């Protein structure tokens, strides 16, 4: 989750191949997989230690008192590992519950603050091993395992210290000595923690420059657009920014100095959003690679159009030095009014390409998923979009087949930002690859 480092690696094109950049797109997926693995193995770890507590109490050793965790048989004793272990389980439980999509989407502040408990988690983890129950023997040469002490034999009867052991086994030179294991947790976590702390300091310094809101536009369907100005802020199309508590895409406007973000009003943060705002970024994302394919298919669901709006804005502004030769753009919304968010941009790009005699460069498809009959966009200036409006949902298999036939022998980049159902379907179709001569590479965009 060191986004600045990932952005640097992604931008180093001599080092970062297309496959490497696609692998970097999975950084959040890998982060989630690590979190799930930590939770699973923590359950196993805690369960094993609960069994150990019972065993240490029931199997009290009179022969080796230094090995005992309990002070007498039957005692369940508090310890530093026990107390810190309970705190670690509590913090991990809170982080896991608040990371669930139902909480993260509606109560993002809860997710954010509980996730930052990882600082406390690691601090407690450093102390977890102190005074631990597990010990090792320090005098193995003087007291090897299985040796006979001066008052024992293998048959259990008493021996004089001068007598040799009846079974020929070695004699113990001294009583065994035991010591707690040396804490080694810091060896495993110090390097990544230092890297992440350096990342956070760098991002904090970069984000403290003041941000000026130059315009606020209220769009239909509870979408708000903020246009902002920040000194020395430069970004490439498709990169992601953090604005306040929001993780969103932003697009530079014509003067190259201002940029904007579109926010769908959901969750509990919007009430105080405009009181304190800072901009953190830009960071690399999958959408940057749209320009690295000869042919790209961008699929957006609702507000998921925002990363691709940056791409369209770059094409409108005459972005140069790109590999892209054809762009398929599919936008699915529940309501017709949602298309007004970027209707001006879509119309402007369409008209620009027609003037340049490149009508096949940009293939636009708009779908209204809810509704019985097709309604046109009311304003006359948007009538160019009306022939591209359809009722229902796209037939994805047929769509990819048509694109495959039209681009035989080429590699098509498929980019999706929308509901999980659409992403799963496209991912499965790309992997199945039934389109002879055409390769589809799936890239998923994520916000959270």
Coordinates of C-alpha atoms in Angstrom, one line a residue:
X1 CA 0.0 0.0 0.0
X2 CA 3.0 2.3 -0.5
X3 CA 1.2 4.1 -3.4
X4 CA 4.0 6.6 -4.1
X5 CA 6.5 3.9 -4.5
X6 CA 4.2 1.9 -6.7
X7 CA 3.6 5.0 -8.8
X8 CA 7.3 5.4 -9.2
X9 CA 7.8 1.8 -10.3
X10 CA 4.8 2.0 -12.6
X11 CA 6.2 5.1 -14.3
X12 CA 9.6 3.7 -14.9
X13 CA 8.8 2.3 -18.3
X14 CA 12.3 1.0 -18.9
X15 CA 11.9 -1.3 -15.9
X16 CA 8.1 -1.7 -15.7
X17 CA 6.8 -3.8 -18.6
X18 CA 3.1 -4.2 -19.3
X19 CA 2.9 -7.4 -17.3
X20 CA 4.7 -5.7 -14.4
X21 CA 2.2 -2.8 -14.4
X22 CA -0.7 -5.2 -14.6
X23 CA 0.8 -7.0 -11.6
X24 CA 1.0 -3.7 -9.7
X25 CA -2.7 -3.3 -10.3
X26 CA -3.2 -6.2 -8.0
X27 CA -1.5 -4.5 -5.0
X28 CA -4.8 -4.0 -3.2
X29 CA -5.9 -7.6 -3.9
X30 CA -2.6 -8.8 -2.5
X31 CA -3.0 -6.5 0.6
X32 CA -6.5 -8.0 1.2
X33 CA -5.2 -11.6 0.7
X34 CA -2.4 -10.9 3.3
X35 CA -5.0 -9.5 5.8
X36 CA -7.3 -12.6 5.4
X37 CA -4.2 -14.9 5.8
X38 CA -3.3 -13.0 9.0
X39 CA -6.8 -13.5 10.4
X40 CA -6.9 -17.2 9.6
X41 CA -3.5 -18.0 11.0
X42 CA -4.2 -15.8 14.1
X43 CA -7.2 -18.0 14.8
X44 CA -5.0 -21.1 14.6
X45 CA -2.3 -19.4 16.7
X46 CA -4.7 -18.4 19.5
X47 CA -6.4 -21.8 19.5
X48 CA -3.0 -23.5 19.9
X49 CA -2.1 -21.3 22.8
X50 CA -5.4 -21.9 24.5
X51 CA -4.6 -25.6 24.4
X52 CA -1.1 -24.8 25.7
X53 CA -2.5 -22.9 28.6
X54 CA -4.5 -25.9 29.7
X55 CA -1.5 -28.3 29.1
X56 CA 0.9 -26.1 31.0
X57 CA -1.5 -26.0 34.0
X58 CA -2.4 -29.7 33.9
X59 CA 1.1 -31.0 33.1
X60 CA 3.0 -29.1 35.8
X61 CA 6.6 -30.4 35.9
X62 CA 8.0 -31.0 39.4
X63 CA 11.2 -32.2 37.8
X64 CA 11.9 -29.0 35.9
X65 CA 10.2 -26.1 37.8
X66 CA 11.8 -23.4 35.6
X67 CA 9.8 -24.7 32.6
X68 CA 6.4 -24.1 34.1
X69 CA 4.3 -21.2 33.2
X70 CA 2.1 -21.8 36.3
X71 CA 3.4 -21.5 39.8
X72 CA 1.5 -24.7 40.9
X73 CA -0.5 -27.4 39.3
X74 CA -3.9 -26.2 38.1
X75 CA -3.1 -22.5 38.0
X76 CA -4.0 -20.5 34.9
X77 CA -1.6 -17.5 35.2
X78 CA -1.8 -14.1 33.6
X79 CA 1.3 -13.2 31.5
X80 CA 2.5 -10.4 29.2
X81 CA 1.9 -12.6 26.1
X82 CA -1.6 -13.4 27.3
X83 CA -2.6 -9.8 27.9
X84 CA -1.0 -8.5 24.8
X85 CA -2.4 -11.4 22.8
X86 CA -6.0 -10.4 23.9
X87 CA -5.4 -6.8 22.8
X88 CA -4.0 -7.9 19.4
X89 CA -7.0 -10.1 18.8
X90 CA -9.4 -7.2 19.7
X91 CA -7.6 -4.8 17.3
X92 CA -7.5 -7.4 14.6
X93 CA -11.2 -8.1 15.0
X94 CA -12.1 -4.4 14.8
X95 CA -9.9 -4.0 11.7
X96 CA -11.5 -7.0 10.0
X97 CA -15.1 -6.1 10.7
X98 CA -14.6 -2.4 9.6
X99 CA -13.0 -3.6 6.4
X100 CA -16.1 -5.4 5.2
X101 CA -17.6 -3.7 2.1
X102 CA -21.0 -3.0 3.8
X103 CA -19.2 -0.9 6.5
X104 CA -16.4 0.5 4.3
X105 CA -18.8 1.8 1.7
X106 CA -21.3 3.5 4.1
X107 CA -19.1 4.4 7.1
X108 CA -15.7 5.1 5.6
X109 CA -14.5 7.1 8.6
X110 CA -14.9 4.0 10.8
X111 CA -12.9 1.9 8.3
X112 CA -10.2 4.6 8.1
X113 CA -9.6 5.1 11.8
X114 CA -9.8 1.5 12.8
X115 CA -7.4 0.6 10.0
X116 CA -4.9 3.0 11.4
X117 CA -4.9 1.0 14.6
X118 CA -2.2 -1.0 12.8
X119 CA 0.2 1.4 14.5
X120 CA -0.9 0.3 18.0
X121 CA -1.1 -3.3 16.7
X122 CA 2.6 -3.3 15.8
X123 CA 3.6 -1.6 19.0
X124 CA 1.9 -4.3 21.0
X125 CA 3.3 -7.0 18.8
X126 CA 6.8 -5.9 19.7
X127 CA 6.0 -6.6 23.3
X128 CA 4.0 -9.8 22.8
X129 CA 7.1 -12.1 23.1
X130 CA 8.5 -10.5 26.2
X131 CA 8.4 -12.9 29.2
X132 CA 6.9 -15.6 26.9
X133 CA 5.9 -19.0 27.9
X134 CA 8.2 -20.7 25.3
X135 CA 11.7 -21.3 26.5
X136 CA 14.9 -23.0 25.3
X137 CA 17.7 -24.7 27.1
X138 CA 21.0 -22.9 27.3
X139 CA 23.3 -25.7 28.5
X140 CA 22.8 -28.5 26.1
X141 CA 26.4 -29.7 26.3
X142 CA 26.4 -30.0 30.1
X143 CA 22.9 -31.3 30.3
X144 CA 22.1 -33.2 27.0
X145 CA 18.5 -34.4 26.4
X146 CA 17.9 -37.8 28.0
X147 CA 20.9 -37.7 30.4
X148 CA 20.7 -39.3 33.8
X149 CA 20.9 -37.0 36.8
X150 CA 23.0 -38.0 39.8
X151 CA 19.9 -39.4 41.7
X152 CA 18.2 -41.2 38.8
X153 CA 18.7 -44.2 36.6
X154 CA 16.7 -45.4 33.5
X155 CA 15.0 -48.0 35.8
X156 CA 14.0 -45.4 38.3
X157 CA 16.1 -46.6 41.3
X158 CA 18.6 -44.4 43.1
X159 CA 22.3 -44.4 41.9
X160 CA 25.3 -43.2 43.7
X161 CA 27.0 -40.3 41.9
X162 CA 30.2 -42.5 41.3
X163 CA 28.2 -45.4 39.7
X164 CA 28.0 -45.6 35.9
X165 CA 24.5 -45.6 34.4
X166 CA 23.2 -49.2 33.9
X167 CA 22.1 -48.5 30.3
X168 CA 25.4 -46.7 29.4
X169 CA 23.6 -43.3 28.9
X170 CA 25.4 -40.0 29.5
X171 CA 25.5 -38.4 32.9
X172 CA 24.2 -34.9 33.5
X173 CA 27.0 -32.5 34.3
X174 CA 24.6 -29.9 35.9
X175 CA 21.0 -29.0 36.2
X176 CA 19.3 -27.7 33.1
X177 CA 19.0 -23.9 32.6
X178 CA 16.2 -22.4 30.6
X179 CA 15.7 -18.9 29.0
X180 CA 13.0 -17.0 27.2
X181 CA 13.4 -16.7 23.4
X182 CA 15.0 -13.5 22.2
X183 CA 12.3 -11.2 20.6
X184 CA 12.7 -11.4 16.8
X185 CA 9.5 -9.7 15.6
X186 CA 11.3 -6.5 14.9
X187 CA 13.6 -8.3 12.4
X188 CA 10.5 -9.1 10.3
X189 CA 8.5 -5.9 10.5
X190 CA 11.1 -3.1 10.9
X191 CA 12.0 -2.8 7.2
X192 CA 8.5 -2.6 5.8
X193 CA 7.4 -0.3 8.7
X194 CA 10.3 2.1 8.0
X195 CA 9.4 2.1 4.2
X196 CA 5.7 2.8 5.0
X197 CA 6.6 5.5 7.5
X198 CA 8.8 7.2 4.9
X199 CA 6.0 7.0 2.4
X200 CA 3.5 8.6 4.8
X201 CA 5.9 11.4 5.7
X202 CA 6.5 12.1 2.0
X203 CA 2.8 12.1 1.2
X204 CA 2.0 14.4 4.2
X205 CA 4.6 16.9 3.1
X206 CA 3.3 16.8 -0.5
X207 CA -0.4 17.2 0.6
X208 CA -0.1 20.2 3.0
X209 CA 0.1 22.7 0.2
X210 CA -3.1 24.7 0.2
X211 CA -5.9 23.7 -2.2
X212 CA -8.2 26.4 -3.6
X213 CA -11.8 25.4 -4.7
X214 CA -12.5 27.4 -7.8
X215 CA -15.9 26.0 -8.6
X216 CA -18.6 23.6 -7.2
X217 CA -21.1 22.1 -9.7
X218 CA -24.1 20.1 -8.6
X219 CA -24.9 17.3 -11.1
X220 CA -28.0 15.1 -11.2
X221 CA -28.4 11.9 -9.2
X222 CA -26.5 13.2 -6.1
X223 CA -23.2 13.8 -7.8
X224 CA -21.0 16.9 -7.0
X225 CA -18.1 18.2 -9.0
X226 CA -15.3 20.1 -7.4
X227 CA -12.8 22.0 -9.5
X228 CA -9.7 22.9 -7.6
X229 CA -6.3 24.6 -7.9
X230 CA -3.1 23.4 -6.3
X231 CA 0.5 24.7 -6.7
X232 CA 2.9 22.3 -8.6
X233 CA 0.2 19.7 -9.0
X234 CA 0.8 17.6 -12.1
X235 CA -0.9 14.3 -13.1
X236 CA -1.3 11.9 -16.0
X237 CA -4.7 10.8 -17.2
X238 CA -6.0 7.9 -15.2
X239 CA -4.1 8.6 -12.1
X240 CA -5.9 8.6 -8.7
X241 CA -6.0 11.3 -6.0
X242 CA -7.1 11.5 -2.4
X243 CA -9.2 14.6 -1.7
X244 CA -9.8 14.9 2.0
X245 CA -11.3 11.5 3.0
X246 CA -12.2 10.7 -0.6
X247 CA -10.4 8.4 -2.9
X248 CA -11.3 9.5 -6.4
X249 CA -10.1 10.3 -9.9
X250 CA -9.4 13.8 -11.0
X251 CA -9.1 15.3 -14.5
X252 CA -7.1 18.4 -15.6
X253 CA -9.1 21.0 -17.4
X254 CA -8.1 23.1 -20.4
X255 CA -5.8 25.5 -18.6
X256 CA -3.8 22.6 -17.2
X257 CA -3.7 24.3 -13.8
X258 CA -7.1 23.3 -12.4
X259 CA -8.4 19.8 -11.9
X260 CA -11.7 18.3 -10.9
X261 CA -13.2 15.4 -9.1
X262 CA -16.7 14.0 -9.3
X263 CA -18.2 12.7 -6.0
X264 CA -21.2 10.4 -5.6
X265 CA -22.9 11.4 -2.3
X266 CA -22.9 8.2 -0.3
X267 CA -21.7 7.4 3.2
X268 CA -21.2 9.6 6.3
X269 CA -18.4 12.0 5.3
X270 CA -20.1 14.4 3.0
X271 CA -21.5 16.7 5.7
X272 CA -18.2 18.1 6.7
X273 CA -16.3 17.5 3.4
X274 CA -15.8 21.1 2.4
X275 CA -14.6 22.3 5.8
X276 CA -11.2 20.6 5.6
X277 CA -9.8 19.4 2.3
X278 CA -6.3 18.4 1.2
X279 CA -5.2 16.6 -2.0
X280 CA -2.8 13.7 -1.8
X281 CA -1.4 12.2 -5.0
X282 CA -1.3 11.6 -7.8
X283 CA -0.9 7.8 -7.7
X284 CA -0.7 5.2 -10.4
X285 CA -3.7 3.1 -11.4
X286 CA -4.9 0.7 -14.0
X287 CA -6.5 3.4 -16.1
X288 CA -3.1 4.8 -17.0
X289 CA -2.5 1.8 -19.3
X290 CA -5.5 2.6 -21.6
X291 CA -3.0 4.5 -23.8
X292 CA -0.6 1.6 -23.9
X293 CA -2.8 -0.7 -26.1
X294 CA -3.6 -0.3 -29.8
X295 CA -7.2 -1.0 -28.9
X296 CA -8.9 -0.5 -25.5
X297 CA -12.3 -1.2 -24.1
X298 CA -13.4 0.9 -21.2
X299 CA -16.5 -0.2 -19.2
X300 CA -18.0 2.0 -16.6
X301 CA -20.9 1.5 -14.2
X302 CA -22.5 4.6 -12.8
X303 CA -19.9 6.9 -11.0
X304 CA -17.2 4.4 -12.1
X305 CA -17.0 6.6 -15.2
X306 CA -14.7 9.0 -13.4
X307 CA -11.3 7.3 -14.2
X308 CA -12.2 7.1 -17.9
X309 CA -13.4 10.7 -18.0
X310 CA -9.7 11.6 -17.4
X311 CA -8.9 9.5 -20.5
X312 CA -11.5 11.2 -22.6
X313 CA -10.4 14.6 -21.4
X314 CA -6.8 13.9 -22.4
X315 CA -8.0 12.8 -25.9
X316 CA -10.0 16.0 -26.2
X317 CA -7.0 18.1 -25.2
X318 CA -4.9 16.5 -27.9
X319 CA -2.8 14.2 -25.7
X320 CA 0.3 13.1 -27.8
X321 CA 2.7 10.2 -27.8
X322 CA 0.1 7.5 -27.2
X323 CA -0.2 4.1 -28.7
X324 CA -4.0 4.0 -28.7
X325 CA -5.7 3.8 -32.1
X326 CA -9.2 2.8 -31.2
X327 CA -11.3 3.2 -28.0
X328 CA -14.5 1.4 -27.2
X329 CA -16.4 3.2 -24.4
X330 CA -19.4 1.5 -22.6
X331 CA -21.2 3.3 -19.8
X332 CA -24.0 1.7 -17.9
X333 CA -26.3 3.8 -15.6
X334 CA -29.5 3.2 -13.8
X335 CA -31.0 6.5 -14.7
X336 CA -30.9 8.6 -17.9
X337 CA -30.0 11.8 -15.9
X338 CA -26.6 10.2 -14.9
X339 CA -25.3 10.8 -18.4
X340 CA -25.5 14.5 -17.9
X341 CA -22.4 14.2 -15.6
X342 CA -20.1 14.0 -18.7
X343 CA -22.5 14.7 -21.6
X344 CA -20.6 17.9 -22.5
X345 CA -17.3 16.0 -22.6
X346 CA -18.7 13.1 -24.7
X347 CA -20.2 15.5 -27.2
X348 CA -17.1 17.6 -27.5
X349 CA -14.9 14.6 -28.1
X350 CA -17.3 13.2 -30.7
X351 CA -17.4 16.4 -32.6
X352 CA -13.6 16.9 -32.4
X353 CA -13.0 13.4 -33.9
X354 CA -15.5 14.0 -36.7
X355 CA -13.8 17.2 -37.6
X356 CA -10.5 15.4 -37.8
X357 CA -12.1 12.7 -40.0
X358 CA -11.6 10.0 -37.4
X359 CA -15.1 8.8 -36.6
X360 CA -14.0 5.2 -35.9
X361 CA -11.5 6.2 -33.3
X362 CA -14.1 6.6 -30.5
X363 CA -17.0 4.0 -30.3
X364 CA -19.5 5.1 -27.7
X365 CA -22.3 2.9 -26.2
X366 CA -24.6 4.1 -23.4
X367 CA -27.0 1.8 -21.6
X368 CA -29.9 2.7 -19.2
X369 CA -30.3 -0.4 -17.1
X370 CA -33.7 0.6 -15.5
X371 CA -36.7 1.8 -17.5
X372 CA -39.4 0.5 -19.8
X373 CA -38.9 2.8 -22.8
X374 CA -36.1 4.8 -24.1
X375 CA -36.1 8.6 -23.4
X376 CA -33.9 11.0 -25.2
X377 CA -31.6 13.6 -23.6
X378 CA -33.7 16.7 -23.5
X379 CA -31.1 19.4 -24.5
X380 CA -30.6 19.8 -28.2
X381 CA -26.9 20.0 -27.9
X382 CA -26.8 16.4 -26.6
X383 CA -28.8 14.9 -29.5
X384 CA -25.6 13.4 -30.9
X385 CA -25.7 11.0 -27.9
X386 CA -29.3 9.8 -28.5
X387 CA -28.5 7.2 -31.3
X388 CA -26.0 5.6 -28.9
X389 CA -28.5 5.2 -26.0
X390 CA -30.0 1.7 -25.4
X391 CA -32.3 0.2 -22.8
X392 CA -31.1 -2.8 -20.7
X393 CA -27.7 -4.2 -20.1
X394 CA -24.9 -5.0 -22.6
X395 CA -24.6 -8.5 -23.9
X396 CA -21.0 -8.8 -23.0
X397 CA -20.1 -12.0 -24.8
X398 CA -21.6 -10.7 -28.1
X399 CA -19.9 -7.3 -27.5
X400 CA -16.4 -8.9 -27.0
X401 CA -17.0 -11.2 -30.0
X402 CA -17.8 -8.1 -32.2
X403 CA -14.7 -6.3 -31.0
X404 CA -12.6 -9.5 -31.5
X405 CA -13.7 -9.8 -35.1
X406 CA -13.1 -6.2 -35.8
X407 CA -9.5 -6.3 -34.3
X408 CA -8.2 -9.7 -35.4
X409 CA -4.5 -10.3 -34.4
X410 CA -4.4 -7.4 -31.9
X411 CA -4.2 -7.2 -28.1
X412 CA -7.2 -5.5 -26.6
X413 CA -6.9 -3.9 -23.1
X414 CA -10.2 -4.3 -21.2
X415 CA -10.6 -1.8 -18.3
X416 CA -13.6 -1.9 -15.9
X417 CA -14.7 0.3 -13.0
X418 CA -18.1 -0.6 -11.7
X419 CA -20.1 -3.3 -9.9
X420 CA -18.5 -6.6 -9.1
X421 CA -21.0 -8.5 -11.3
X422 CA -19.8 -6.7 -14.4
X423 CA -16.1 -7.1 -13.4
X424 CA -16.5 -10.9 -12.8
X425 CA -18.3 -11.4 -16.2
X426 CA -15.7 -9.5 -18.2
X427 CA -12.8 -11.1 -16.3
X428 CA -14.2 -14.6 -17.1
X429 CA -14.8 -13.8 -20.7
X430 CA -11.3 -12.3 -21.1
X431 CA -9.7 -15.4 -19.6
X432 CA -11.8 -17.8 -21.6
X433 CA -10.6 -16.0 -24.8
X434 CA -12.9 -17.7 -27.4
X435 CA -12.0 -15.0 -29.9
X436 CA -9.5 -16.5 -32.4
X437 CA -6.6 -14.2 -33.2
X438 CA -7.5 -11.6 -30.6
X439 CA -6.2 -11.4 -27.0
X440 CA -8.2 -9.6 -24.3
X441 CA -6.3 -8.4 -21.2
X442 CA -8.5 -7.6 -18.2
X443 CA -7.6 -4.6 -15.9
X444 CA -9.8 -3.7 -13.0
X445 CA -10.0 -0.3 -11.5
X446 CA -10.6 0.1 -7.7
X447 CA -11.2 3.2 -5.6
X448 CA -11.2 2.0 -1.9

